[in-house]
Tab-separated table of C-alpha atoms in Angstrom:
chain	number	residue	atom	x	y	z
A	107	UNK	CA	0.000	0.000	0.000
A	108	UNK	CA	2.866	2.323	0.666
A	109	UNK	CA	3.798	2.596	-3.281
A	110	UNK	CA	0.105	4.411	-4.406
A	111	UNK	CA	0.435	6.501	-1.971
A	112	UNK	CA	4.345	7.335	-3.370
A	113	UNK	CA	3.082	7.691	-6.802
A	114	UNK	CA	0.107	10.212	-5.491
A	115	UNK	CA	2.649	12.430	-3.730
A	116	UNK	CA	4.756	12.727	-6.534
A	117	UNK	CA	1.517	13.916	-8.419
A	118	UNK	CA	0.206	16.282	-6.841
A	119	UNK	CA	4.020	17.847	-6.690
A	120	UNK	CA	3.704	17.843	-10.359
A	121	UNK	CA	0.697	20.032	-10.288
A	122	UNK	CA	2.122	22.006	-8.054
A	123	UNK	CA	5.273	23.394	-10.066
A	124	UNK	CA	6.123	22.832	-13.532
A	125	UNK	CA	7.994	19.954	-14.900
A	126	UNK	CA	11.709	19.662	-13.701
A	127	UNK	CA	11.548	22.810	-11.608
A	128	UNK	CA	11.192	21.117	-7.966
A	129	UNK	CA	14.417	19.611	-6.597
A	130	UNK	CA	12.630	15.805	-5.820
A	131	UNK	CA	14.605	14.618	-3.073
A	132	UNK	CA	16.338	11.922	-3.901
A	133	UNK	CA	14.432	8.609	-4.556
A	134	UNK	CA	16.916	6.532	-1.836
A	135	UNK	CA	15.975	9.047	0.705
A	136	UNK	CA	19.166	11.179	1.050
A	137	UNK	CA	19.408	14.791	1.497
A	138	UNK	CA	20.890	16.620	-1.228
A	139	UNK	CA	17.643	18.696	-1.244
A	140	UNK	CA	18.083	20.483	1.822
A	141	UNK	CA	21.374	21.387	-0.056
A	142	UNK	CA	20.040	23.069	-2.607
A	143	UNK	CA	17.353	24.827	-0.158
A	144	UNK	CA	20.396	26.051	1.734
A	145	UNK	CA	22.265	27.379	-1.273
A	146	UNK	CA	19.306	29.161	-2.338
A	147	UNK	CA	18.586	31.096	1.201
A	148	UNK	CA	21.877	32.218	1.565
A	149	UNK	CA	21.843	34.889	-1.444
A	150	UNK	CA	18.551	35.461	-0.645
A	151	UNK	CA	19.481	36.660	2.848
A	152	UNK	CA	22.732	38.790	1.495
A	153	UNK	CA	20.658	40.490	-1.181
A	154	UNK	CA	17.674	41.370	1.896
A	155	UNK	CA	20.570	42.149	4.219
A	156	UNK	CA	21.992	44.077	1.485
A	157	UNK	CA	18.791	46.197	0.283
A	158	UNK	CA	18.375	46.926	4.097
A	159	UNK	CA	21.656	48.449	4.730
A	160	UNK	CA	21.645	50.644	1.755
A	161	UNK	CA	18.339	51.752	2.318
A	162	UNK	CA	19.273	52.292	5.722
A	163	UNK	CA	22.545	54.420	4.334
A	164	UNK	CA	20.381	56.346	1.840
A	165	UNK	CA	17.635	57.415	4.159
A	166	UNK	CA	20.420	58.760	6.513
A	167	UNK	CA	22.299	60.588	3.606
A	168	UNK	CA	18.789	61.891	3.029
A	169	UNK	CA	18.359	63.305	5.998
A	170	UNK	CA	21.605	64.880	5.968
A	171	UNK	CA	21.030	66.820	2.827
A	172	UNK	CA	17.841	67.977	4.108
A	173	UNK	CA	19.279	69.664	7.208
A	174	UNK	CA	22.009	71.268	5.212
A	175	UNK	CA	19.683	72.214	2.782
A	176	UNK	CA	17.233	73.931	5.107
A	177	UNK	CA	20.443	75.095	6.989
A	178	UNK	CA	21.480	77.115	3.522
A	179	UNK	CA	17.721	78.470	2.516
A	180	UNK	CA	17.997	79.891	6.041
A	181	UNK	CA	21.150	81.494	5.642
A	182	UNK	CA	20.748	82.645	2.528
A	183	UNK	CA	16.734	84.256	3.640
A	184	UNK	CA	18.725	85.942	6.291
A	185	UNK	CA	21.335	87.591	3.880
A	186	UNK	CA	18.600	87.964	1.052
A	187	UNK	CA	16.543	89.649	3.955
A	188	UNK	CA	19.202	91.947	5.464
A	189	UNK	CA	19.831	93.000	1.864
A	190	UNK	CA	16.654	93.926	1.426
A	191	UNK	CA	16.855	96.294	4.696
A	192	UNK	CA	19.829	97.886	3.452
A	193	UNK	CA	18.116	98.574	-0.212
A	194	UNK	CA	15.151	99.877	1.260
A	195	UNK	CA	17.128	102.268	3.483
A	196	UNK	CA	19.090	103.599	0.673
A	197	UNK	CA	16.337	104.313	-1.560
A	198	UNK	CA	14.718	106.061	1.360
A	199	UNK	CA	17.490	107.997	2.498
A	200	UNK	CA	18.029	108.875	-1.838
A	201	UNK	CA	14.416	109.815	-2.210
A	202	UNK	CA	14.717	112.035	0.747
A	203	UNK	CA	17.423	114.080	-0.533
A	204	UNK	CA	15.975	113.760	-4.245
A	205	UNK	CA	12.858	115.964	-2.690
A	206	UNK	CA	14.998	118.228	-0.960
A	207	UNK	CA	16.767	118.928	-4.133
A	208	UNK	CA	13.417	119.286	-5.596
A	209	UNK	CA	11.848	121.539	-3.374
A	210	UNK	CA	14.758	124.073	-3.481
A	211	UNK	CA	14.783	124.023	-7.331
A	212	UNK	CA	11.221	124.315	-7.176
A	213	UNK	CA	11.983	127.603	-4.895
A	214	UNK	CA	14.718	128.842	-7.131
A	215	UNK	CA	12.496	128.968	-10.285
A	216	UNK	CA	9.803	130.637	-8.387
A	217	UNK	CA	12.696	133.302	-7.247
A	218	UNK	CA	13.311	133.776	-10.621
A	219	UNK	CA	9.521	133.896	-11.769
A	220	UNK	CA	9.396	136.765	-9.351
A	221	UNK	CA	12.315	138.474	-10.549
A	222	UNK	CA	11.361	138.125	-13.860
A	223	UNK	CA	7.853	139.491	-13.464
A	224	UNK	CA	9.133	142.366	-11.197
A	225	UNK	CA	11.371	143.006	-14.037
A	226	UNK	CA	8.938	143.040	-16.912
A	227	UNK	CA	6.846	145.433	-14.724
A	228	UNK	CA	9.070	148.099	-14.705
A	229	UNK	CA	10.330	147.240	-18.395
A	230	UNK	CA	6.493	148.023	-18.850
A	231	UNK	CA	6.677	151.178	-16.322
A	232	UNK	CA	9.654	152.604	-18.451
A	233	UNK	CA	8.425	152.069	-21.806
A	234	UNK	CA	5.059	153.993	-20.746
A	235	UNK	CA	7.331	157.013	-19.629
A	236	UNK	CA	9.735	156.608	-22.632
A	237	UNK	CA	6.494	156.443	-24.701
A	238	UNK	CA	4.900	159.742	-22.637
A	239	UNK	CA	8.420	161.411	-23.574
A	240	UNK	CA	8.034	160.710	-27.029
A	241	UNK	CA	4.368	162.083	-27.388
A	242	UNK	CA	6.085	165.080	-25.570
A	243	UNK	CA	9.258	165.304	-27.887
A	244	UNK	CA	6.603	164.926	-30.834
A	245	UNK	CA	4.668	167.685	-29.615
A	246	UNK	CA	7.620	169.911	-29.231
A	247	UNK	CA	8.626	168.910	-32.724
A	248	UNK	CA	5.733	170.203	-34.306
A	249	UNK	CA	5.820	173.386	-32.699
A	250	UNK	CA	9.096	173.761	-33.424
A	251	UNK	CA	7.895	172.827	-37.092
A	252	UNK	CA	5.489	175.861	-37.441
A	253	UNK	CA	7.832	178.226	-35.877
A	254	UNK	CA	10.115	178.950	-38.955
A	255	UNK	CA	13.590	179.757	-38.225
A	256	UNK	CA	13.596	176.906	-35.323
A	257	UNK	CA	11.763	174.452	-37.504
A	258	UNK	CA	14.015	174.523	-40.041
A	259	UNK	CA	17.285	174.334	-37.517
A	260	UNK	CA	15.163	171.482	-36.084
A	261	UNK	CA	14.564	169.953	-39.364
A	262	UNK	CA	17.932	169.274	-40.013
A	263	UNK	CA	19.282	168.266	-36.676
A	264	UNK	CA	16.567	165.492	-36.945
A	265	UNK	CA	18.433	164.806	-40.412
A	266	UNK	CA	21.676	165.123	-39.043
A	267	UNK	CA	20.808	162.875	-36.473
A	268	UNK	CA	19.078	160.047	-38.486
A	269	UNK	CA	22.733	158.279	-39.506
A	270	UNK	CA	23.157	157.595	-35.678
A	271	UNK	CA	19.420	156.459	-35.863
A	272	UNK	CA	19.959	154.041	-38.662
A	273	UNK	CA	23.298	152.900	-36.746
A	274	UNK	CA	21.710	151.933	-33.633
A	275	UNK	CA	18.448	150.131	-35.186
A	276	UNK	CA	21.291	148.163	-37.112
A	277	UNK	CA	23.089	147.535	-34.127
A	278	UNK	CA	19.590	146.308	-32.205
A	279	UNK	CA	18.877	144.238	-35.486
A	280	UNK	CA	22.404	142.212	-34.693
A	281	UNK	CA	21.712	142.289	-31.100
A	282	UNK	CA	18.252	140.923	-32.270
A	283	UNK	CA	19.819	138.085	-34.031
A	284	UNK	CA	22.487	137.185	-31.635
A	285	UNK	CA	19.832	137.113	-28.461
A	286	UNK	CA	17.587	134.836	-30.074
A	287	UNK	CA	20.677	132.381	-30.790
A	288	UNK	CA	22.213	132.907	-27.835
A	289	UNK	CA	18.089	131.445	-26.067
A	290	UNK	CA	17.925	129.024	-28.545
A	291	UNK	CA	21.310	127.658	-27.190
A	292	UNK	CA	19.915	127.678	-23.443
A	293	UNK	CA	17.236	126.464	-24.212
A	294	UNK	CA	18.357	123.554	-26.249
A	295	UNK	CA	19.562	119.911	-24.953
A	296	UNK	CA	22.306	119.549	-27.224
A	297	UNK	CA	23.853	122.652	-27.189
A	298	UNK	CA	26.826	122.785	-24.988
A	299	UNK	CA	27.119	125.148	-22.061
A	300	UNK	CA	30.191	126.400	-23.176
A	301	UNK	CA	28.714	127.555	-26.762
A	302	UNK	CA	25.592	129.669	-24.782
A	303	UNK	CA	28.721	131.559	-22.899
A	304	UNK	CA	30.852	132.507	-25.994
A	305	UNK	CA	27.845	133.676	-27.330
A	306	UNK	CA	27.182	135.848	-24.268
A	307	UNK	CA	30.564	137.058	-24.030
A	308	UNK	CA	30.996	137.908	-27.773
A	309	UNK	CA	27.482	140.168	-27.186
A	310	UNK	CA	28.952	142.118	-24.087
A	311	UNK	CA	32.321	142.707	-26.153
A	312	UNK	CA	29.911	143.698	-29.164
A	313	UNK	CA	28.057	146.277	-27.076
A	314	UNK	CA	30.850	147.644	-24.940
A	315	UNK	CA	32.986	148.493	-28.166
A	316	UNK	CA	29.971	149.949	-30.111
A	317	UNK	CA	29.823	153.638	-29.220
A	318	UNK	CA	25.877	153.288	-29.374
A	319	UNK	CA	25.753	150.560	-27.355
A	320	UNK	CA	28.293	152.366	-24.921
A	321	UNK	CA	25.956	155.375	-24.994
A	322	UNK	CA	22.575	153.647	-24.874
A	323	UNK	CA	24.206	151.708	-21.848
A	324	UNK	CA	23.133	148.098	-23.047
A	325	UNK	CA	25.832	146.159	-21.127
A	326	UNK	CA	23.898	146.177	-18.037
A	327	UNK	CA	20.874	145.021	-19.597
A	328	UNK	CA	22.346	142.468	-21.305
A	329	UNK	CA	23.403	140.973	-18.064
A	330	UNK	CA	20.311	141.125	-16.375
A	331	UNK	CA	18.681	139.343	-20.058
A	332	UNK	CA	21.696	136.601	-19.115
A	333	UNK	CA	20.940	135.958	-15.578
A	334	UNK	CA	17.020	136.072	-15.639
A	335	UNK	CA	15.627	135.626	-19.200
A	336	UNK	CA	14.970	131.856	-18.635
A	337	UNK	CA	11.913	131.106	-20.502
A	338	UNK	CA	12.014	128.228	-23.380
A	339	UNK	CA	8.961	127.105	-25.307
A	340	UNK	CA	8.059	123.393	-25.583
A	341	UNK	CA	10.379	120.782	-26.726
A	342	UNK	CA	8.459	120.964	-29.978
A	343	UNK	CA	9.164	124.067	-30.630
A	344	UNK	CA	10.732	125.285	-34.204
A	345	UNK	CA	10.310	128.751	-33.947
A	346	UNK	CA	13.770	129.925	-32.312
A	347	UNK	CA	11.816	133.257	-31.598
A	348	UNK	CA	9.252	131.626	-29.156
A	349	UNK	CA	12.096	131.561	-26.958
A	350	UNK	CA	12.829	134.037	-24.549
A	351	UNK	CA	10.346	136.781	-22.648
A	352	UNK	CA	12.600	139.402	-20.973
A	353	UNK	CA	14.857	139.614	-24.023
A	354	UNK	CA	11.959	140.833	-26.295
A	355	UNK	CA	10.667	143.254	-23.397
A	356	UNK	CA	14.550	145.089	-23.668
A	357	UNK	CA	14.324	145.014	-27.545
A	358	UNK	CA	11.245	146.993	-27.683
A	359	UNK	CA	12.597	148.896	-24.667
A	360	UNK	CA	15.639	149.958	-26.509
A	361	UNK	CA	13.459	150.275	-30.034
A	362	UNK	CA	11.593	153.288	-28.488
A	363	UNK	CA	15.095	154.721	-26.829
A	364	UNK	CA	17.138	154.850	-29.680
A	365	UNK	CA	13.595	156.932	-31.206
A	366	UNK	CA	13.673	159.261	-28.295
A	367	UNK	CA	17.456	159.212	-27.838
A	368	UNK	CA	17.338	160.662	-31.480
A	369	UNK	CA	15.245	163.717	-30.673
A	370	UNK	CA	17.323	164.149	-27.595
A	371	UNK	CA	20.172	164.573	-29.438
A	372	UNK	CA	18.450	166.607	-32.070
A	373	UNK	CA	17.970	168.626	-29.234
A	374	UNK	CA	20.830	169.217	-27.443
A	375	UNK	CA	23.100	169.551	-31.488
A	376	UNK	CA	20.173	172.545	-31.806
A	377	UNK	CA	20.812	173.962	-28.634
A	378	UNK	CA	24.510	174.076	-28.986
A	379	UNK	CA	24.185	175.743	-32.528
A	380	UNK	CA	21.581	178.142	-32.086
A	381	UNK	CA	21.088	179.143	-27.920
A	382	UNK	CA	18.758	181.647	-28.540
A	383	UNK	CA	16.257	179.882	-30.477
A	384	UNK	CA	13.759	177.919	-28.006
């Protein structure tokens, strides 16, 4: 009975596992299988003991790199941080003294605003008493005129005197020129500094050497054009001679002078020749 029961038990092995893939142990009853049960655990164990250490390693490596990690982003928030403070104290302390700059520019243009307005008010104060004089000088003219004797003698010192006349309204027509280039170079962006004072410079030199300019005393108003005159029109601007307000106040100023400095001197050359005729 005990060989069915051998035969069933190797059966059911068979179903078990595929053909020739079970180590049988041996028919005889010896133990080589054990053997080969052996020599399969053994690798088995080395490769789990194996996987367990370097997982072991790796998690701790792991770990390590994390702290350092979060040890760097903190150092480096700290820095980043402190940087920050030191930016944002800078640009405060710059903007500070960027508005105090502004605010005393912004007080120096409205000095000069005020200069310049006072000035153009008594441009305007003078040219109504230069113009008065005038009326006056033309009224004495045409009395003179119907007199005879002294409108004749006045008649030709008016002649006499028209050559200076046409000499200084040359002279302002230069000046004229030479003011409006002389703006256009303060005005403009490209124009170097050092261009806007030769031009000044040649215009004082102009004026102090011209007798009429010398006589007419235009030096000192030139100046005063130079130091306050410091209106420019808009960047668009083509016209040169939208440039400028004080400078065209003292060209009309000196327009009606030069008329009345005529008569003047008509005036004084008839006085000289003729003392008894009033």
């Amino acid at each position: 009975m005990s060989k069915p029961l051998a035969t069933k038990s190797i059966s059911m092995n068979n179903l078990n596992d595929p053909p020739r893939w079970n180590i049988r142990p041996d028919p005889q009853g010896g133990d080589d299988g054990s053997k080969w049960n052996y020599a399969l655990l053994v690798p088995m164990l080395g490769l789990a003991a194996f996987r367990w250490i370097w997982t072991r390693e790796s998690q701790k490596q792991i770990q390590e790199i994390k702290v350092q990690y979060d040890r760097d982003m903190s150092t480096l928030a700290r820095d980043l941080e402190l940087k920050y403070k030191d930016t944002l104290t800078e640009n405060r302390r710059t903007a500070a003294l960027l508005e105090l700059e502004l605010e005393k520019e912004r007080q120096r243009v409205q000095g000069y605003r005020k200069a310049l307005v006072s000035q153009s008010q008594h441009l305007l104060e003078e040219r109504k008493q230069l113009q008065k004089e005038r009326e006056v000088l033309e009224n004495e003219k045409r009395l003179a005129l119907q007199s005879g004797a002294a409108g004749i003698a006045l008649n030709g010192a008016l002649q006499r005197e028209e050559q200076w006349h046409q000499r200084a309204k040359a002279l302002l027509e230069e000046l004229e020129h030479q003011l409006v280039e002389r703006q256009e170079a303060f005005c403009s962006l490209l124009v170097p500094r050092e261009r806007r004072l030769e031009l000044e410079k040649n215009l004082l030199l102009k004026v102090a050497k011209d007798p009429v300019g010398a006589e007419l005393g235009l030096e000192e108003d030139l100046r005063d054009i130079f130091k306050n005159d410091r209106y420019c029109a808009d960047l668009l601007n083509m016209d040169k001679k939208k440039n400028g307000k004080l400078m065209w106040l003292y060209l009309r100023y000196w327009q009606l002078q030069i008329t009345l400095q005529k008569h003047k001197r008509a005036e004084e050359t008839l006085k000289g020749t003729a003392p008894d005729i009033k």
